[in-house]
XYZ file of C-alpha atoms in Angstrom:
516
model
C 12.458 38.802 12.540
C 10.125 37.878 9.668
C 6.502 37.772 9.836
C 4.626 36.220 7.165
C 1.016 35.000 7.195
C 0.223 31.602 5.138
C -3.021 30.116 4.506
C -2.173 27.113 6.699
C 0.074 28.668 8.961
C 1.970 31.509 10.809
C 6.105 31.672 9.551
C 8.405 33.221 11.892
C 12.284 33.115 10.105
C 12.549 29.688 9.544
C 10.128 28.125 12.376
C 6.857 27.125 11.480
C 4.513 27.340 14.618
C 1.449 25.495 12.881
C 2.926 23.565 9.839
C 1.801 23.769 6.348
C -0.052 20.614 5.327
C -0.253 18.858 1.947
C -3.543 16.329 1.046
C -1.493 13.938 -1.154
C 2.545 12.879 -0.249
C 4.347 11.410 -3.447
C 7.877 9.571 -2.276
C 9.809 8.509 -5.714
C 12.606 6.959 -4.811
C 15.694 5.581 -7.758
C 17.640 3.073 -5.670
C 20.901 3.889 -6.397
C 20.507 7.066 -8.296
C 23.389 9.371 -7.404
C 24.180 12.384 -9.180
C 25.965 10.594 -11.755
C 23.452 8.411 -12.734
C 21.222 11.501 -12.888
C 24.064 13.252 -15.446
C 24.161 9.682 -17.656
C 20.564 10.292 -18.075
C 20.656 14.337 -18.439
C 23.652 13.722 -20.897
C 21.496 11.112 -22.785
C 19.102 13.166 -23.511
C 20.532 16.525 -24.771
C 23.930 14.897 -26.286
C 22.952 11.587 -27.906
C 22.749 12.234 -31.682
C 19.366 9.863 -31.595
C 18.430 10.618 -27.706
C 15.113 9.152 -27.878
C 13.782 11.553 -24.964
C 10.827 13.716 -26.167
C 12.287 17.361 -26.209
C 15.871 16.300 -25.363
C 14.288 17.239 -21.568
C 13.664 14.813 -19.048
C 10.882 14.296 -17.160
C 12.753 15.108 -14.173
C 14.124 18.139 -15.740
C 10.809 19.525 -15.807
C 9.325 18.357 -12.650
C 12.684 20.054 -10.874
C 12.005 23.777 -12.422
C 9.474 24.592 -10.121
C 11.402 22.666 -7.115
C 13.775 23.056 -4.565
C 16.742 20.917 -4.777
C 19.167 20.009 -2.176
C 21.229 16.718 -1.334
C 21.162 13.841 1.307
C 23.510 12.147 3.324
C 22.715 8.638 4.064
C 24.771 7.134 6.460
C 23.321 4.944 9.119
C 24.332 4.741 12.807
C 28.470 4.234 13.621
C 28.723 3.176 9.816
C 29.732 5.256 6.641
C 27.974 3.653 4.174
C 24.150 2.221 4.002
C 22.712 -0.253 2.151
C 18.963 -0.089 0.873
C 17.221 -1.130 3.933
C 18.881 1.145 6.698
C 18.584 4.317 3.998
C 14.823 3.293 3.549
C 14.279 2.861 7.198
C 16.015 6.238 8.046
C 13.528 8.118 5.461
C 10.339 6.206 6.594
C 11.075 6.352 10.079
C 13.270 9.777 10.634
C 15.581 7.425 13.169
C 18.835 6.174 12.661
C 19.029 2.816 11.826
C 21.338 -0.189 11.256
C 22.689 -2.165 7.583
C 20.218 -4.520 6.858
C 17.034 -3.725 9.216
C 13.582 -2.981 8.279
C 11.505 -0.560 9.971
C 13.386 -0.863 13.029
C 16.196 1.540 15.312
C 19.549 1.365 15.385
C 18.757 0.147 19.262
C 16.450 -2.272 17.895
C 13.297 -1.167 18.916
C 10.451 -0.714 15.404
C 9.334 2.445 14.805
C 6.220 3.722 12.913
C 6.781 3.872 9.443
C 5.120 6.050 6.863
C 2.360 3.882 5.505
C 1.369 3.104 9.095
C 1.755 6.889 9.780
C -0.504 7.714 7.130
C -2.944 5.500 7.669
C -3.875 6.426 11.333
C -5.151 9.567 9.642
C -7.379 7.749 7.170
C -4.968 8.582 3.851
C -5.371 5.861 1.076
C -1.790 4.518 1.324
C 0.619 2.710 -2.008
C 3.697 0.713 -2.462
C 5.160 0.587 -6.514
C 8.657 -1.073 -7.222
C 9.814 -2.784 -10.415
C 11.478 -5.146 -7.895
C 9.803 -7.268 -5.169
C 6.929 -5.597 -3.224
C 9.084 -7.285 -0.767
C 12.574 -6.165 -1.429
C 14.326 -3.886 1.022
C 13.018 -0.023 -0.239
C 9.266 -0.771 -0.496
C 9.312 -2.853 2.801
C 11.018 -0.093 4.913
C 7.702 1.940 4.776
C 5.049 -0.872 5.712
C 6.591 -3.319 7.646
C 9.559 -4.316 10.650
C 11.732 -7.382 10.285
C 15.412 -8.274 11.745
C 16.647 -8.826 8.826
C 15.505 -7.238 4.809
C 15.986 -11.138 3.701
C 12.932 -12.206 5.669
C 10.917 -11.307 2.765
C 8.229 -13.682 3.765
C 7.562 -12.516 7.177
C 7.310 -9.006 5.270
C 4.782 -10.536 2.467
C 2.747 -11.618 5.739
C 3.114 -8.152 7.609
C 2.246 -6.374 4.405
C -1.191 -8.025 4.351
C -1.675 -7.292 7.983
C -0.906 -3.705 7.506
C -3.003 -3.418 4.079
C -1.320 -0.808 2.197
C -4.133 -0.089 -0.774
C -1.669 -0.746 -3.295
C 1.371 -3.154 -3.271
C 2.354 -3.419 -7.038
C 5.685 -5.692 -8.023
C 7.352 -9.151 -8.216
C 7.680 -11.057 -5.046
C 4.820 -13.909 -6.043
C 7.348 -16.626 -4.596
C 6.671 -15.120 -1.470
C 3.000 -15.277 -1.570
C 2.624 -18.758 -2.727
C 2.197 -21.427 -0.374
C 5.365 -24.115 0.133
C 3.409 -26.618 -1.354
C 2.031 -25.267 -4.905
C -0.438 -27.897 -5.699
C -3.131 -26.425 -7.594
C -1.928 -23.156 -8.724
C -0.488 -23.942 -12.426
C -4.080 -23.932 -14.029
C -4.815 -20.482 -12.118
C -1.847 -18.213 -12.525
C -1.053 -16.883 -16.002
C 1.594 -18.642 -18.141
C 4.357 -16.071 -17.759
C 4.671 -16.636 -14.419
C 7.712 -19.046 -13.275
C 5.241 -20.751 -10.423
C 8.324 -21.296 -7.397
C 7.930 -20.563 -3.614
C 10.216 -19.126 -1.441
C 8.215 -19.747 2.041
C 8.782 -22.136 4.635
C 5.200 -22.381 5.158
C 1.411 -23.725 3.564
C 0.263 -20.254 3.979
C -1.958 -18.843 1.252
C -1.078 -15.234 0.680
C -3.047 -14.564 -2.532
C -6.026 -16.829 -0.774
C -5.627 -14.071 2.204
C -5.447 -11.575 0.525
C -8.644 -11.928 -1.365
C -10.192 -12.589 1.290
C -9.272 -8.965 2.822
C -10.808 -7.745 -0.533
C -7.831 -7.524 -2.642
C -8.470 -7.723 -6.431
C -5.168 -10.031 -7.350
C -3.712 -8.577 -10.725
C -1.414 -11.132 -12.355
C -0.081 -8.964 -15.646
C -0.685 -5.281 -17.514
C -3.639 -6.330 -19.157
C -5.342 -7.247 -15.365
C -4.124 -4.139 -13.685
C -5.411 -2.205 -16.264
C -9.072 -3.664 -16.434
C -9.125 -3.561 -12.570
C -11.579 -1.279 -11.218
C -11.072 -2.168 -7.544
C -9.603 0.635 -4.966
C -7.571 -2.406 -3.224
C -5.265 -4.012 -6.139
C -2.453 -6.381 -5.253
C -0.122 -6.589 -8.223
C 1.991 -9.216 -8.635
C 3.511 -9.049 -11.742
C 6.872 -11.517 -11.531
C 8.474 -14.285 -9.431
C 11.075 -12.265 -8.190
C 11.556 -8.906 -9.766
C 10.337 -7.172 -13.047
C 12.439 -7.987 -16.227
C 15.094 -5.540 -16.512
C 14.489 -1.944 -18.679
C 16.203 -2.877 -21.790
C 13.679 -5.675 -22.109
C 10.596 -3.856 -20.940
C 11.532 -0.889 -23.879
C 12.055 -3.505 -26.250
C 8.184 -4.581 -25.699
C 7.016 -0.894 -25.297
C 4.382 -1.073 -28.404
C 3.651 -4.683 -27.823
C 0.257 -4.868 -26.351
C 0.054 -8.204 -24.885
C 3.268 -7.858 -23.254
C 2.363 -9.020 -19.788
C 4.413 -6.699 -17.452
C 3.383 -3.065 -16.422
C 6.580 -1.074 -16.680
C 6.846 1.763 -13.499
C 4.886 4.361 -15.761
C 2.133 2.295 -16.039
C 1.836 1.299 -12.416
C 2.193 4.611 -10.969
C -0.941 6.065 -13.158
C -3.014 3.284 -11.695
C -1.980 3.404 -8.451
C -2.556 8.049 -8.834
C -5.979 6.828 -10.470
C -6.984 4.970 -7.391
C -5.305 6.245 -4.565
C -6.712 9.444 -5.710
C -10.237 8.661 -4.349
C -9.583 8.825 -1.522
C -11.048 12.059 0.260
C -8.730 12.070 2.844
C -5.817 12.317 0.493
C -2.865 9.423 -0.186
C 1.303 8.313 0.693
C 2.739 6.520 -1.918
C 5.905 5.569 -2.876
C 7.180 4.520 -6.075
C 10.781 2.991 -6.468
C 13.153 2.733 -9.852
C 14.596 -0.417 -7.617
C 16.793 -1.781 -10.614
C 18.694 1.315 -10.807
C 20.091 0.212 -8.383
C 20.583 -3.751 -10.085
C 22.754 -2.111 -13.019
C 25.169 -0.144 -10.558
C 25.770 -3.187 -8.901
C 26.935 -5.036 -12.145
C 28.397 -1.531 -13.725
C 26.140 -2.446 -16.671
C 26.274 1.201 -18.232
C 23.761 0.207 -20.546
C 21.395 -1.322 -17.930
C 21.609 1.325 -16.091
C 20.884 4.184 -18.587
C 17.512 2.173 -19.879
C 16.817 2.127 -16.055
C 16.890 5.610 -15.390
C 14.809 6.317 -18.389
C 12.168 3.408 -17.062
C 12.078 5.706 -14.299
C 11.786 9.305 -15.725
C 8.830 8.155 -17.240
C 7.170 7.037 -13.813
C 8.482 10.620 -12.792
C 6.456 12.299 -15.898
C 3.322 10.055 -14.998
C 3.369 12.181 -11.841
C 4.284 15.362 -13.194
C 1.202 15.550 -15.410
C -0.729 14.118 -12.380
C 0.496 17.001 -10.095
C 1.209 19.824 -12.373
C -1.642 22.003 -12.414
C -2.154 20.566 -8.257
C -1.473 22.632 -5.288
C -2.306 19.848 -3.215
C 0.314 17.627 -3.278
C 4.175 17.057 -2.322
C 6.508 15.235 -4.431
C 9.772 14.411 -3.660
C 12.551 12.522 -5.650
C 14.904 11.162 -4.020
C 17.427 7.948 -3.758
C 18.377 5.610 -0.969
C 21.801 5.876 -1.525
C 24.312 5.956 -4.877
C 25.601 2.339 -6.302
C 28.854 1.778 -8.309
C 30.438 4.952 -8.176
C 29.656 5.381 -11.971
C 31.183 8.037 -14.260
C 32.188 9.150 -17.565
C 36.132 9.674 -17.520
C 38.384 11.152 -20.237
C 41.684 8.762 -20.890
C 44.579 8.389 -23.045
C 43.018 6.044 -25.338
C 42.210 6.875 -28.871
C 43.160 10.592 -28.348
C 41.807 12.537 -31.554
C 44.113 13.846 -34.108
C 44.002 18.111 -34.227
C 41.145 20.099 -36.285
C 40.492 23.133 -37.447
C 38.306 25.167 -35.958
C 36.046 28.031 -37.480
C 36.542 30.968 -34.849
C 39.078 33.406 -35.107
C 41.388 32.388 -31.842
C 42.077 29.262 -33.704
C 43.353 31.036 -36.794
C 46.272 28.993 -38.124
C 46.043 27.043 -35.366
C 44.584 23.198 -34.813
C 42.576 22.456 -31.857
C 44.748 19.536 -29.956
C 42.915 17.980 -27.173
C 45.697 16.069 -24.418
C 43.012 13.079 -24.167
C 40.203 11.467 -24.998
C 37.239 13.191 -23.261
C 34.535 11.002 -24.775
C 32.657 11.260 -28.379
C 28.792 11.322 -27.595
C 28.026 8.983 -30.085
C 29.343 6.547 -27.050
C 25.616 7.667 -25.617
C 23.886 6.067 -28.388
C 26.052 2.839 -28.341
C 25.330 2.730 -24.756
C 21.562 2.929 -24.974
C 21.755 0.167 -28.440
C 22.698 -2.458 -25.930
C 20.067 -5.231 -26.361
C 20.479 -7.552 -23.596
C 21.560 -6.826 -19.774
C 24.910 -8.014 -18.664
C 22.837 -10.194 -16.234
C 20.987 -11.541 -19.204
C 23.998 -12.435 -21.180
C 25.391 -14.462 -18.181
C 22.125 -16.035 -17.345
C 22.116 -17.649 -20.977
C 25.383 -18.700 -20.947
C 24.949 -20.340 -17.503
C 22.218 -21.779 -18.937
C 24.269 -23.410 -22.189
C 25.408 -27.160 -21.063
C 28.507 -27.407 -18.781
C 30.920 -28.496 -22.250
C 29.420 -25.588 -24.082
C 30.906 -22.795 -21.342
C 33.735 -21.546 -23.278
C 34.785 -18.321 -23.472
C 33.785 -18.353 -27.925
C 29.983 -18.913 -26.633
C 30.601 -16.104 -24.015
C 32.316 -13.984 -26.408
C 29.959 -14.493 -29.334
C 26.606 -13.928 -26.889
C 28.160 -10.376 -25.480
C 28.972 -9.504 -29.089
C 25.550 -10.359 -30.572
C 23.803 -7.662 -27.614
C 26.498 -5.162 -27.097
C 27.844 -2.434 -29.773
C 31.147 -2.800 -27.534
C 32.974 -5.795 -28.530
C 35.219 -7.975 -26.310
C 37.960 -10.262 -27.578
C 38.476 -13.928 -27.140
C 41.795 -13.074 -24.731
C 38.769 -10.796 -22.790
C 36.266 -13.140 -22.568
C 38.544 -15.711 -20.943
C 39.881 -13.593 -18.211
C 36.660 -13.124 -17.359
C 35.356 -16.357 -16.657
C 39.297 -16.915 -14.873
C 39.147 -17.517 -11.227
C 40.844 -18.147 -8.444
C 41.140 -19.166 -4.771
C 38.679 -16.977 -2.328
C 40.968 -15.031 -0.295
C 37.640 -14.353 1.793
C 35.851 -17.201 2.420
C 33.217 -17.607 5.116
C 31.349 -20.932 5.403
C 27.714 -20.902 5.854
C 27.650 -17.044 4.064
C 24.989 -16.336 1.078
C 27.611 -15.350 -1.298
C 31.295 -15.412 0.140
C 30.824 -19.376 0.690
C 32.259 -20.292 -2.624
C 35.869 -21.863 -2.773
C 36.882 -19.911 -5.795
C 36.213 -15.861 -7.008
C 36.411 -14.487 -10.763
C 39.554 -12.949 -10.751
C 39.390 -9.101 -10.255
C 42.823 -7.818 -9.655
C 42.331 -3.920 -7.870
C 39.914 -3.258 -5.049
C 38.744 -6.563 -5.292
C 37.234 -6.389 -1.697
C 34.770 -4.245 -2.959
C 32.822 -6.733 -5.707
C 31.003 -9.093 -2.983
C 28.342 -10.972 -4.979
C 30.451 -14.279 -6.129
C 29.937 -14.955 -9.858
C 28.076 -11.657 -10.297
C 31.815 -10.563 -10.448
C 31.929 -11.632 -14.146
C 29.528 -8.898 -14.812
C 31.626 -6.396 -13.368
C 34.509 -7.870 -15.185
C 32.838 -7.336 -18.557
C 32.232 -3.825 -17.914
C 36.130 -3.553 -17.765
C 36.637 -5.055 -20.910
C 34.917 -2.700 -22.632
C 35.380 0.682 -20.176
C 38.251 2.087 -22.267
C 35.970 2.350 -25.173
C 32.750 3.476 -23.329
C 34.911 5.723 -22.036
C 32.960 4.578 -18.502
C 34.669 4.052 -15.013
C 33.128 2.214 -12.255
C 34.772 2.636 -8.687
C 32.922 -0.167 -6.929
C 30.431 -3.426 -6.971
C 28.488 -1.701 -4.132
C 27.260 1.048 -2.609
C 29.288 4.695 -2.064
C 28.621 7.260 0.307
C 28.235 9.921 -1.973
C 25.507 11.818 -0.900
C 22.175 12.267 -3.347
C 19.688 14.873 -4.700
C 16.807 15.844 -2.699
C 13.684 17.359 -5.286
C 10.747 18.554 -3.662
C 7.793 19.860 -5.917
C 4.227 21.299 -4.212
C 2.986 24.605 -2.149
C 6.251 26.432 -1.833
C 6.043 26.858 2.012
C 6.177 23.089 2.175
C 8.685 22.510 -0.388
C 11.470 24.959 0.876
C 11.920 22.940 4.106
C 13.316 19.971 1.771
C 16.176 22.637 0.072
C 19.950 22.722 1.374
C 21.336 19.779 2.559
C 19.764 17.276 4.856
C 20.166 13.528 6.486
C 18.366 10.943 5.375
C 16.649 10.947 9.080
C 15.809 14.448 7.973
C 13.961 14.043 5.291
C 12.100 11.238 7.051
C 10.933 13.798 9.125
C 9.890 16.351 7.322
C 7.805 13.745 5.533
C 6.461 12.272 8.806
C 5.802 15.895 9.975
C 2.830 16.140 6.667
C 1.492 12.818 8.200
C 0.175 14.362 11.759
């Protein structure tokens, strides 16, 4: 048997009898970052002839050094695969949960979660997501709902909880049914629209619980208050391609995840008694849905940078935990080598290939495809939002054709764009549901149970048009079980628990056990 003495507690083998405590718990969470969309970034970065990462090393890279590393599992109870909520629950909770719940069992009953956890013992407590403060991840640790699509029940139990920080989208949640009033007080950027059922105020109640209500960048930045609700879009945050596009524009009105999670460290940190926050890349997740390659690389960058906010917050620390982590893996995404455009045999310089010509089988990918990848200007979402938005007569497949062209360095043909606005009859169709109720599907010929969002199948159809040249394979339109990495930075005696491989219940409570 082992004995070692710690400062904050007495080690025997693997069993701590008093358990090493850290002031400050930092939960980073990519929804939908799997290995491989860990790789596309990795590969980015050290392979693209014009990477634009500082040092060809990502933040991440760094940060995971001086970590232990290990994966997750994340399936939820008598199912194999989880969607955000359930994964989210499991982690905030440490219980098994069910698809779709918030903050509750998979018997049904609710469960503490970690913001509630943390503040029974007086910790200054955060939520940060580039998609709704609402949405599924962020709500798992602060609030307890049937159902993740009951966003506005969660807006209400967010304010009743008071997390210090909430910054996101989700206004339409906040804003009262009836929105008489509000156009002369919210900024211009901001599509006014409510999604409640109800007159309630939100914003009104929530300054009256002594909330300073940040509407863009420029107000969450002049803030000085230690309780800041952020809402910074209707719904969620525009996507990555567009927020790097506006990096060095000053007046830009939305905070990208960098930018939030230094002001929500700068305040959180006040707090004496130490902080739990949680900061979600929730649009990883967005592009793995819609196999936007391009999307999705921007994304994970978007989110790095959040990750290097905290690593020059925690660096020099002993103090705090961080863990990064994902709620489960979207899209199956992955580089694949084909028999398209197989290179012709070259010399090569060392003496084995001597009067002999290197001769690969296949095509196992130039890296220049990296840089063509990250040149993509619009999302695919973006593209198909502005065609949808062209008159009914004008919804050919030219103007579809011609607007992918114009933002993509991958060009589709004419025959392409048409067979991806085809459809056909819905060999699923369910009356009354949010996205199988349509009469007709785009036409997706193999695994086609597996794309489930209605027209947001066109997306997925246009990364097939131009996979054989991106030399990129996507194996779904949802989620996959593969299981994720687990990085835990701090005091080594905390940070070894997290190594090896865990559950997502696991996790949760090794977290929870910091919050006692």
């Amino acid at each position: 048997m082992v004995f070692v003495l710690l400062g904050s507690g007495f080690y025997f083998g693997k069993c701590f009898l008093f358990k090493p405590k850290v002031k400050n718990i930092i939960l980073m969470i990519g929804d939908g970052m799997g290995p491989q969309q860990i790789a596309l970034a990795m590969q980015y970065a050290k392979q693209a002839p014009h990477s634009t990462v500082s040092d060809r090393t990502l933040n991440l890279e760094k940060l995971s050094k001086d970590s232990y590393v290990g994966l997750m599992t994340t399936y939820t109870y008598e199912n194999l695969v989880t969607d955000s909520a359930a994964s989210a629950t499991q982690l905030s909770t440490g219980k098994m949960s069910r698809s779709e719940i918030i903050g509750i069992d998979f018997e049904g009953n609710p469960q503490e979660v970690l913001v509630e956890k943390a503040k029974k013992i007086k910790m200054a407590t955060g939520l940060v997501t580039n998609t709704r403060v609402t949405h599924a991840t962020p709500a798992a640790f602060a609030a307890h709902v049937q159902h993740r699509g009951m966003e506005n029940d969660i807006a209400t139990q967010l304010l009743e909880l008071q997390p210090d920080i909430m910054l996101g989208g989700g206004l339409r949640h906040f804003l009262p049914q009836s929105l008489e009033g509000f156009e002369e007080d919210m900024p211009s950027h901001l599509r006014l629209k409510s999604k409640r059922k109800d007159d309630l105020n939100l914003l009104k109640q929530a300054k009256s619980l002594g909330y300073d209500l940040t509407f863009s960048k420029q107000d969450l930045q002049a803030s000085t208050s230690n309780k800041i609700l952020g809402l910074f879009a209707t719904s969620e945050h525009p996507d990555a391609i567009e927020i790097h596009a506006h990096a060095n524009d000053t007046t830009y009105p939305t905070p990208n995840l960098k930018e939030m999670t230094q002001k929500a460290l700068d305040v959180l940190s006040k707090n004496k008694n130490g902080f739990f926050l949680m900061v979600e890349g929730g649009q990883i997740d967005y592009a793995g849905h819609y196999n936007d390659a391009g999307w999705l690389l921007h994304e994970m960058l978007d989110f790095d940078e959040a990750i290097g906010a905290v690593y020059e917050w925690t660096k020099n620390r002993k103090d705090t935990l961080v863990i990064i982590t994902a709620d489960h893996e979207t899209g199956g995404f992955g580089f694949s080598y084909s028999k398209n455009d197989i290179p012709e045999p070259k010399p090569l310089p060392g003496k084995a290939f001597e009067g002999s010509l290197f001769s690969p089988l296949y095509n196992f990918g130039n890296i220049e495809v990296l840089d063509q990848i990250y040149t993509q200007k619009k999302s695919f979402a973006t593209i198909f939002d502005e065609f949808d938005a062209l008159p009914e007569n004008q919804q050919r497949p030219s103007a579809l054709q011609s607007l992918f062209n114009e933002a993509s360095e991958f060009k589709i043909s004419l025959e392409q764009a048409k067979s991806v606005l085809m459809k056909e009859p819905n060999m699923y169709y369910r009356k009354g549901h949010k996205y199988l109720d349509q009469k007709e599907w785009p036409v997706i010929c193999d695994f086609k149970e597996f794309f489930t969002y209605g027209d947001y199948t066109r997306l997925n159809l246009l990364a097939r048009a131009i996979a054989k040249d991106q030399q990129v394979v996507w194996a779904t339109g949802t989620h996959t079980s593969t299981a994720v990495a687990v990085i835990a930075w701090g005091p080594k005696a905390v940070r070894e628990q997290f190594s090896g491989i865990h559950h997502s219940t696991q996790i949760g409570q090794l977290i929870g056990a910091q919050l006692r």
